[in-house]
Amino acid sequence: MSLLQTIEKETGANPAVAIIWMHGLGADANDFVPMLQELDLRGLPPIRFIFPNADTMPVTVNGGYVMRSWYDIVATDLGRQEDEAGLRASQVKVEALIAREKARGIAADKIILAGFSQGSAMTMQTGLRQKEKLAGLMCLSGYLPIAAKATTEFTQESLATPVFMAHGRMDPVVPLARATASRDLLQQWGYNVEWHDYPMQHSLCQEEVNDISAWLKRVLA
């Protein structure tokens, strides 16, 4: 298996932290690179940001149009006919990126998985199944996929990984109710979830960027 294509940006020499940040449906690795200029990373150790490209595939809800996607979206109702095979295949590829960071000398508890929308779903899909604590899971405008399977597949080790969830109250793509249901499940299982919602749609806002910066400082302190 070949590693996913990535864009890497380092905030200093000899990074001690890695953040693997996954884009949403139809976007690519460049999508969140500009965010690095907006985050307040003062006081943090050098960070290696890794922005991977999902593979391309036909996406059912978009008429079979081929685009970058972590898994197929079969129906606009995200809880119906989920592409479990696609989710699991991408999970393996994200885990390969985690393994590469560990091989490069960054400990698991200094690795953050992050993502927006589909990338957020992949953050949960992968992060909850790790056999060791990660530094954190940053889940932006997303949801927990194949939740019924996650109920029996989340690991005891991952319960120690802090989770940041943020969502727009008027999100027409991933309804707020789907996100809050995901949050409630994680909390029911015992995860420490920091939740934020904002008066926005399927996007980001400055208040969210500020909250992300503050959370990074807490979990990487």
PDB file of C-alpha atoms in Angstrom:
ATOM      1  CA  MET A   1       0.000   0.000   0.000  1.00  0.00           C
ATOM      2  CA  SER A   2       1.412   3.380  -0.997  1.00  0.00           C
ATOM      3  CA  LEU A   3       1.118   6.301   1.392  1.00  0.00           C
ATOM      4  CA  LEU A   4      -1.389   9.024   0.609  1.00  0.00           C
ATOM      5  CA  GLN A   5      -0.005  12.147  -1.048  1.00  0.00           C
ATOM      6  CA  THR A   6       0.491  14.867   1.556  1.00  0.00           C
ATOM      7  CA  ILE A   7       1.435  18.499   1.962  1.00  0.00           C
ATOM      8  CA  GLU A   8       3.641  19.079   5.012  1.00  0.00           C
ATOM      9  CA  LYS A   9       4.291  22.331   6.839  1.00  0.00           C
ATOM     10  CA  GLU A  10       6.527  22.596   9.915  1.00  0.00           C
ATOM     11  CA  THR A  11       6.365  25.474  12.385  1.00  0.00           C
ATOM     12  CA  GLY A  12       9.959  24.909  13.509  1.00  0.00           C
ATOM     13  CA  ALA A  13      12.923  22.584  13.384  1.00  0.00           C
ATOM     14  CA  ASN A  14      12.692  19.055  14.801  1.00  0.00           C
ATOM     15  CA  PRO A  15       8.886  18.923  15.294  1.00  0.00           C
ATOM     16  CA  ALA A  16       7.749  17.318  18.528  1.00  0.00           C
ATOM     17  CA  VAL A  17       4.060  17.213  17.534  1.00  0.00           C
ATOM     18  CA  ALA A  18       2.232  16.050  14.400  1.00  0.00           C
ATOM     19  CA  ILE A  19      -1.250  17.110  13.313  1.00  0.00           C
ATOM     20  CA  ILE A  20      -2.793  15.057  10.490  1.00  0.00           C
ATOM     21  CA  TRP A  21      -5.577  17.249   9.059  1.00  0.00           C
ATOM     22  CA  MET A  22      -8.093  15.737   6.624  1.00  0.00           C
ATOM     23  CA  HIS A  23     -10.104  17.724   4.092  1.00  0.00           C
ATOM     24  CA  GLY A  24     -13.791  17.405   3.247  1.00  0.00           C
ATOM     25  CA  LEU A  25     -15.560  15.902   0.239  1.00  0.00           C
ATOM     26  CA  GLY A  26     -14.318  17.260  -3.080  1.00  0.00           C
ATOM     27  CA  ALA A  27     -11.596  19.410  -1.503  1.00  0.00           C
ATOM     28  CA  ASP A  28      -7.913  18.485  -1.350  1.00  0.00           C
ATOM     29  CA  ALA A  29      -4.786  18.724   0.773  1.00  0.00           C
ATOM     30  CA  ASN A  30      -4.450  22.451   0.106  1.00  0.00           C
ATOM     31  CA  ASP A  31      -7.784  23.262   1.721  1.00  0.00           C
ATOM     32  CA  PHE A  32      -6.637  23.945   5.277  1.00  0.00           C
ATOM     33  CA  VAL A  33      -3.042  25.015   4.690  1.00  0.00           C
ATOM     34  CA  PRO A  34      -4.060  28.719   4.952  1.00  0.00           C
ATOM     35  CA  MET A  35      -5.455  28.015   8.447  1.00  0.00           C
ATOM     36  CA  LEU A  36      -1.890  27.855   9.747  1.00  0.00           C
ATOM     37  CA  GLN A  37      -1.661  31.632   9.370  1.00  0.00           C
ATOM     38  CA  GLU A  38      -4.811  32.078  11.474  1.00  0.00           C
ATOM     39  CA  LEU A  39      -4.060  29.757  14.393  1.00  0.00           C
ATOM     40  CA  ASP A  40      -2.360  31.168  17.465  1.00  0.00           C
ATOM     41  CA  LEU A  41       0.436  28.632  18.051  1.00  0.00           C
ATOM     42  CA  ARG A  42       2.560  30.811  20.329  1.00  0.00           C
ATOM     43  CA  GLY A  43       4.128  28.864  23.171  1.00  0.00           C
ATOM     44  CA  LEU A  44       3.655  25.489  21.483  1.00  0.00           C
ATOM     45  CA  PRO A  45       6.518  23.176  20.496  1.00  0.00           C
ATOM     46  CA  PRO A  46       7.376  22.863  16.788  1.00  0.00           C
ATOM     47  CA  ILE A  47       4.506  21.157  14.951  1.00  0.00           C
ATOM     48  CA  ARG A  48       4.496  19.172  11.728  1.00  0.00           C
ATOM     49  CA  PHE A  49       1.155  19.681   9.970  1.00  0.00           C
ATOM     50  CA  ILE A  50       0.333  16.901   7.506  1.00  0.00           C
ATOM     51  CA  PHE A  51      -2.468  17.540   5.014  1.00  0.00           C
ATOM     52  CA  PRO A  52      -3.255  14.323   3.093  1.00  0.00           C
ATOM     53  CA  ASN A  53      -5.103  13.980  -0.190  1.00  0.00           C
ATOM     54  CA  ALA A  54      -7.942  11.464  -0.162  1.00  0.00           C
ATOM     55  CA  ASP A  55      -8.038   9.179  -3.198  1.00  0.00           C
ATOM     56  CA  THR A  56     -10.458   9.971  -6.015  1.00  0.00           C
ATOM     57  CA  MET A  57     -13.630   7.933  -6.467  1.00  0.00           C
ATOM     58  CA  PRO A  58     -17.138   8.235  -7.936  1.00  0.00           C
ATOM     59  CA  VAL A  59     -19.493   9.777  -5.353  1.00  0.00           C
ATOM     60  CA  THR A  60     -23.064   8.510  -5.570  1.00  0.00           C
ATOM     61  CA  VAL A  61     -24.881  11.612  -4.300  1.00  0.00           C
ATOM     62  CA  ASN A  62     -22.996  13.696  -6.858  1.00  0.00           C
ATOM     63  CA  GLY A  63     -24.202  11.593  -9.760  1.00  0.00           C
ATOM     64  CA  GLY A  64     -21.134   9.378  -9.772  1.00  0.00           C
ATOM     65  CA  TYR A  65     -18.810  12.321 -10.430  1.00  0.00           C
ATOM     66  CA  VAL A  66     -15.206  11.388  -9.609  1.00  0.00           C
ATOM     67  CA  MET A  67     -13.653  13.550  -6.888  1.00  0.00           C
ATOM     68  CA  ARG A  68     -11.447  13.310  -3.837  1.00  0.00           C
ATOM     69  CA  SER A  69     -13.425  11.502  -1.179  1.00  0.00           C
ATOM     70  CA  TRP A  70     -12.555   9.462   1.895  1.00  0.00           C
ATOM     71  CA  TYR A  71     -15.582   7.224   1.257  1.00  0.00           C
ATOM     72  CA  ASP A  72     -18.699   7.189  -0.869  1.00  0.00           C
ATOM     73  CA  ILE A  73     -21.739   9.213   0.182  1.00  0.00           C
ATOM     74  CA  VAL A  74     -24.643   7.024  -0.866  1.00  0.00           C
ATOM     75  CA  ALA A  75     -27.523   9.188   0.390  1.00  0.00           C
ATOM     76  CA  THR A  76     -27.988  12.737   1.662  1.00  0.00           C
ATOM     77  CA  ASP A  77     -29.307  11.126   4.852  1.00  0.00           C
ATOM     78  CA  LEU A  78     -25.823  10.439   6.238  1.00  0.00           C
ATOM     79  CA  GLY A  79     -27.013   7.712   8.583  1.00  0.00           C
ATOM     80  CA  ARG A  80     -28.430   5.544   5.806  1.00  0.00           C
ATOM     81  CA  GLN A  81     -26.484   3.151   3.529  1.00  0.00           C
ATOM     82  CA  GLU A  82     -23.082   4.162   4.842  1.00  0.00           C
ATOM     83  CA  ASP A  83     -19.998   3.100   2.872  1.00  0.00           C
ATOM     84  CA  GLU A  84     -18.444   0.962   5.582  1.00  0.00           C
ATOM     85  CA  ALA A  85     -15.893  -0.600   3.225  1.00  0.00           C
ATOM     86  CA  GLY A  86     -14.732   2.822   2.067  1.00  0.00           C
ATOM     87  CA  LEU A  87     -14.485   4.124   5.628  1.00  0.00           C
ATOM     88  CA  ARG A  88     -12.392   1.156   6.719  1.00  0.00           C
ATOM     89  CA  ALA A  89     -10.121   1.361   3.662  1.00  0.00           C
ATOM     90  CA  SER A  90      -9.389   5.029   4.337  1.00  0.00           C
ATOM     91  CA  GLN A  91      -8.873   4.288   8.029  1.00  0.00           C
ATOM     92  CA  VAL A  92      -6.010   1.948   7.085  1.00  0.00           C
ATOM     93  CA  LYS A  93      -4.436   4.729   5.009  1.00  0.00           C
ATOM     94  CA  VAL A  94      -4.723   7.264   7.842  1.00  0.00           C
ATOM     95  CA  GLU A  95      -3.215   4.731  10.232  1.00  0.00           C
ATOM     96  CA  ALA A  96      -0.271   4.418   7.843  1.00  0.00           C
ATOM     97  CA  LEU A  97       0.309   8.167   8.220  1.00  0.00           C
ATOM     98  CA  ILE A  98       0.196   7.790  12.011  1.00  0.00           C
ATOM     99  CA  ALA A  99       2.741   4.960  11.775  1.00  0.00           C
ATOM    100  CA  ARG A 100       5.041   7.129   9.640  1.00  0.00           C
ATOM    101  CA  GLU A 101       4.996   9.901  12.243  1.00  0.00           C
ATOM    102  CA  LYS A 102       5.842   7.406  14.971  1.00  0.00           C
ATOM    103  CA  ALA A 103       8.691   6.090  12.801  1.00  0.00           C
ATOM    104  CA  ARG A 104       9.917   9.682  12.448  1.00  0.00           C
ATOM    105  CA  GLY A 105      10.151   9.951  16.219  1.00  0.00           C
ATOM    106  CA  ILE A 106       6.845  11.521  17.260  1.00  0.00           C
ATOM    107  CA  ALA A 107       5.100   9.628  20.052  1.00  0.00           C
ATOM    108  CA  ALA A 108       1.448   8.628  19.646  1.00  0.00           C
ATOM    109  CA  ASP A 109       0.428  10.943  22.490  1.00  0.00           C
ATOM    110  CA  LYS A 110       1.852  13.873  20.499  1.00  0.00           C
ATOM    111  CA  ILE A 111      -0.187  13.105  17.365  1.00  0.00           C
ATOM    112  CA  ILE A 112      -3.506  14.845  16.703  1.00  0.00           C
ATOM    113  CA  LEU A 113      -6.025  13.706  14.094  1.00  0.00           C
ATOM    114  CA  ALA A 114      -8.103  16.553  12.696  1.00  0.00           C
ATOM    115  CA  GLY A 115     -10.634  16.950   9.944  1.00  0.00           C
ATOM    116  CA  PHE A 116     -13.508  18.890   8.457  1.00  0.00           C
ATOM    117  CA  SER A 117     -16.823  17.263   7.394  1.00  0.00           C
ATOM    118  CA  GLN A 118     -15.833  13.936   5.785  1.00  0.00           C
ATOM    119  CA  GLY A 119     -12.374  14.460   7.246  1.00  0.00           C
ATOM    120  CA  SER A 120     -13.982  14.854  10.664  1.00  0.00           C
ATOM    121  CA  ALA A 121     -15.820  11.566  10.188  1.00  0.00           C
ATOM    122  CA  MET A 122     -12.461   9.943   9.327  1.00  0.00           C
ATOM    123  CA  THR A 123     -10.927  11.476  12.461  1.00  0.00           C
ATOM    124  CA  MET A 124     -13.542   9.672  14.584  1.00  0.00           C
ATOM    125  CA  GLN A 125     -13.481   6.512  12.482  1.00  0.00           C
ATOM    126  CA  THR A 126      -9.727   6.200  12.977  1.00  0.00           C
ATOM    127  CA  GLY A 127      -9.133   7.830  16.346  1.00  0.00           C
ATOM    128  CA  LEU A 128     -11.648   5.832  18.374  1.00  0.00           C
ATOM    129  CA  ARG A 129     -10.086   2.551  17.221  1.00  0.00           C
ATOM    130  CA  GLN A 130      -6.470   3.270  18.190  1.00  0.00           C
ATOM    131  CA  LYS A 131      -4.755   0.981  20.684  1.00  0.00           C
ATOM    132  CA  GLU A 132      -2.980   3.907  22.348  1.00  0.00           C
ATOM    133  CA  LYS A 133      -3.785   7.418  23.488  1.00  0.00           C
ATOM    134  CA  LEU A 134      -3.396  10.162  20.896  1.00  0.00           C
ATOM    135  CA  ALA A 135      -2.877  13.841  21.744  1.00  0.00           C
ATOM    136  CA  GLY A 136      -6.375  14.665  20.526  1.00  0.00           C
ATOM    137  CA  LEU A 137      -9.136  14.372  17.943  1.00  0.00           C
ATOM    138  CA  MET A 138     -10.304  17.620  16.329  1.00  0.00           C
ATOM    139  CA  CYS A 139     -13.702  17.103  14.669  1.00  0.00           C
ATOM    140  CA  LEU A 140     -15.026  20.087  12.700  1.00  0.00           C
ATOM    141  CA  SER A 141     -18.528  20.052  11.172  1.00  0.00           C
ATOM    142  CA  GLY A 142     -18.627  16.263  11.118  1.00  0.00           C
ATOM    143  CA  TYR A 143     -20.232  13.216  12.661  1.00  0.00           C
ATOM    144  CA  LEU A 144     -19.517   9.707  13.911  1.00  0.00           C
ATOM    145  CA  PRO A 145     -19.842   7.253  10.994  1.00  0.00           C
ATOM    146  CA  ILE A 146     -21.061   3.644  11.335  1.00  0.00           C
ATOM    147  CA  ALA A 147     -21.965   4.490  14.925  1.00  0.00           C
ATOM    148  CA  ALA A 148     -23.502   1.076  15.615  1.00  0.00           C
ATOM    149  CA  LYS A 149     -20.152  -0.573  14.814  1.00  0.00           C
ATOM    150  CA  ALA A 150     -18.192   2.020  16.776  1.00  0.00           C
ATOM    151  CA  THR A 151     -20.179   1.053  19.872  1.00  0.00           C
ATOM    152  CA  THR A 152     -18.279  -2.233  20.034  1.00  0.00           C
ATOM    153  CA  GLU A 153     -15.050  -1.154  18.309  1.00  0.00           C
ATOM    154  CA  PHE A 154     -13.841   1.888  20.261  1.00  0.00           C
ATOM    155  CA  THR A 155     -10.828   1.008  22.407  1.00  0.00           C
ATOM    156  CA  GLN A 156     -10.276   1.535  26.105  1.00  0.00           C
ATOM    157  CA  GLU A 157      -6.955   3.208  25.276  1.00  0.00           C
ATOM    158  CA  SER A 158      -8.663   5.794  23.070  1.00  0.00           C
ATOM    159  CA  LEU A 159     -10.944   6.895  25.923  1.00  0.00           C
ATOM    160  CA  ALA A 160      -7.967   8.895  27.237  1.00  0.00           C
ATOM    161  CA  THR A 161      -7.773  10.909  23.981  1.00  0.00           C
ATOM    162  CA  PRO A 162      -9.416  14.356  24.331  1.00  0.00           C
ATOM    163  CA  VAL A 163     -11.969  15.259  21.655  1.00  0.00           C
ATOM    164  CA  PHE A 164     -12.771  18.720  20.265  1.00  0.00           C
ATOM    165  CA  MET A 165     -16.066  19.009  18.355  1.00  0.00           C
ATOM    166  CA  ALA A 166     -17.289  22.168  16.627  1.00  0.00           C
ATOM    167  CA  HIS A 167     -20.360  22.663  14.433  1.00  0.00           C
ATOM    168  CA  GLY A 168     -22.500  25.281  12.750  1.00  0.00           C
ATOM    169  CA  ARG A 169     -26.030  25.622  14.093  1.00  0.00           C
ATOM    170  CA  MET A 170     -27.408  26.167  10.572  1.00  0.00           C
ATOM    171  CA  ASP A 171     -25.340  23.471   8.858  1.00  0.00           C
ATOM    172  CA  PRO A 172     -27.371  22.174   5.856  1.00  0.00           C
ATOM    173  CA  VAL A 173     -24.839  19.436   4.982  1.00  0.00           C
ATOM    174  CA  VAL A 174     -24.284  17.700   8.322  1.00  0.00           C
ATOM    175  CA  PRO A 175     -27.319  18.604  10.455  1.00  0.00           C
ATOM    176  CA  LEU A 176     -26.560  19.847  13.953  1.00  0.00           C
ATOM    177  CA  ALA A 177     -28.679  17.013  15.369  1.00  0.00           C
ATOM    178  CA  ARG A 178     -26.364  14.432  13.777  1.00  0.00           C
ATOM    179  CA  ALA A 179     -23.359  16.087  15.373  1.00  0.00           C
ATOM    180  CA  THR A 180     -24.934  16.406  18.825  1.00  0.00           C
ATOM    181  CA  ALA A 181     -26.034  12.756  18.680  1.00  0.00           C
ATOM    182  CA  SER A 182     -22.411  11.829  17.919  1.00  0.00           C
ATOM    183  CA  ARG A 183     -21.210  13.984  20.814  1.00  0.00           C
ATOM    184  CA  ASP A 184     -23.709  12.398  23.178  1.00  0.00           C
ATOM    185  CA  LEU A 185     -22.606   8.889  22.193  1.00  0.00           C
ATOM    186  CA  LEU A 186     -18.945   9.707  22.772  1.00  0.00           C
ATOM    187  CA  GLN A 187     -19.724  11.204  26.164  1.00  0.00           C
ATOM    188  CA  GLN A 188     -21.867   8.192  27.050  1.00  0.00           C
ATOM    189  CA  TRP A 189     -18.906   5.922  26.292  1.00  0.00           C
ATOM    190  CA  GLY A 190     -16.631   8.036  28.488  1.00  0.00           C
ATOM    191  CA  TYR A 191     -14.763  10.360  26.126  1.00  0.00           C
ATOM    192  CA  ASN A 192     -13.818  13.853  27.281  1.00  0.00           C
ATOM    193  CA  VAL A 193     -15.545  15.967  24.607  1.00  0.00           C
ATOM    194  CA  GLU A 194     -15.164  19.727  24.370  1.00  0.00           C
ATOM    195  CA  TRP A 195     -18.157  20.949  22.362  1.00  0.00           C
ATOM    196  CA  HIS A 196     -18.677  24.281  20.567  1.00  0.00           C
ATOM    197  CA  ASP A 197     -21.411  25.445  18.186  1.00  0.00           C
ATOM    198  CA  TYR A 198     -21.562  28.672  16.233  1.00  0.00           C
ATOM    199  CA  PRO A 199     -24.087  30.745  14.235  1.00  0.00           C
ATOM    200  CA  MET A 200     -22.809  29.516  10.845  1.00  0.00           C
ATOM    201  CA  GLN A 201     -23.474  26.940   8.143  1.00  0.00           C
ATOM    202  CA  HIS A 202     -21.043  24.249   6.881  1.00  0.00           C
ATOM    203  CA  SER A 203     -17.901  26.322   7.329  1.00  0.00           C
ATOM    204  CA  LEU A 204     -15.524  27.828   9.877  1.00  0.00           C
ATOM    205  CA  CYS A 205     -15.572  31.142  11.711  1.00  0.00           C
ATOM    206  CA  GLN A 206     -13.052  33.240  13.610  1.00  0.00           C
ATOM    207  CA  GLU A 207     -14.469  32.288  17.002  1.00  0.00           C
ATOM    208  CA  GLU A 208     -13.941  28.638  16.083  1.00  0.00           C
ATOM    209  CA  VAL A 209     -10.336  29.313  15.042  1.00  0.00           C
ATOM    210  CA  ASN A 210      -9.768  30.975  18.431  1.00  0.00           C
ATOM    211  CA  ASP A 211     -11.303  27.969  20.231  1.00  0.00           C
ATOM    212  CA  ILE A 212      -9.134  25.557  18.237  1.00  0.00           C
ATOM    213  CA  SER A 213      -6.015  27.540  19.174  1.00  0.00           C
ATOM    214  CA  ALA A 214      -6.954  27.472  22.856  1.00  0.00           C
ATOM    215  CA  TRP A 215      -7.689  23.724  22.750  1.00  0.00           C
ATOM    216  CA  LEU A 216      -4.367  22.959  21.051  1.00  0.00           C
ATOM    217  CA  LYS A 217      -2.568  24.801  23.818  1.00  0.00           C
ATOM    218  CA  ARG A 218      -4.426  22.792  26.447  1.00  0.00           C
ATOM    219  CA  VAL A 219      -3.853  19.336  24.965  1.00  0.00           C
ATOM    220  CA  LEU A 220      -0.250  20.010  23.939  1.00  0.00           C
ATOM    221  CA  ALA A 221       0.791  21.738  27.160  1.00  0.00           C
TER     222      ALA A 221
END
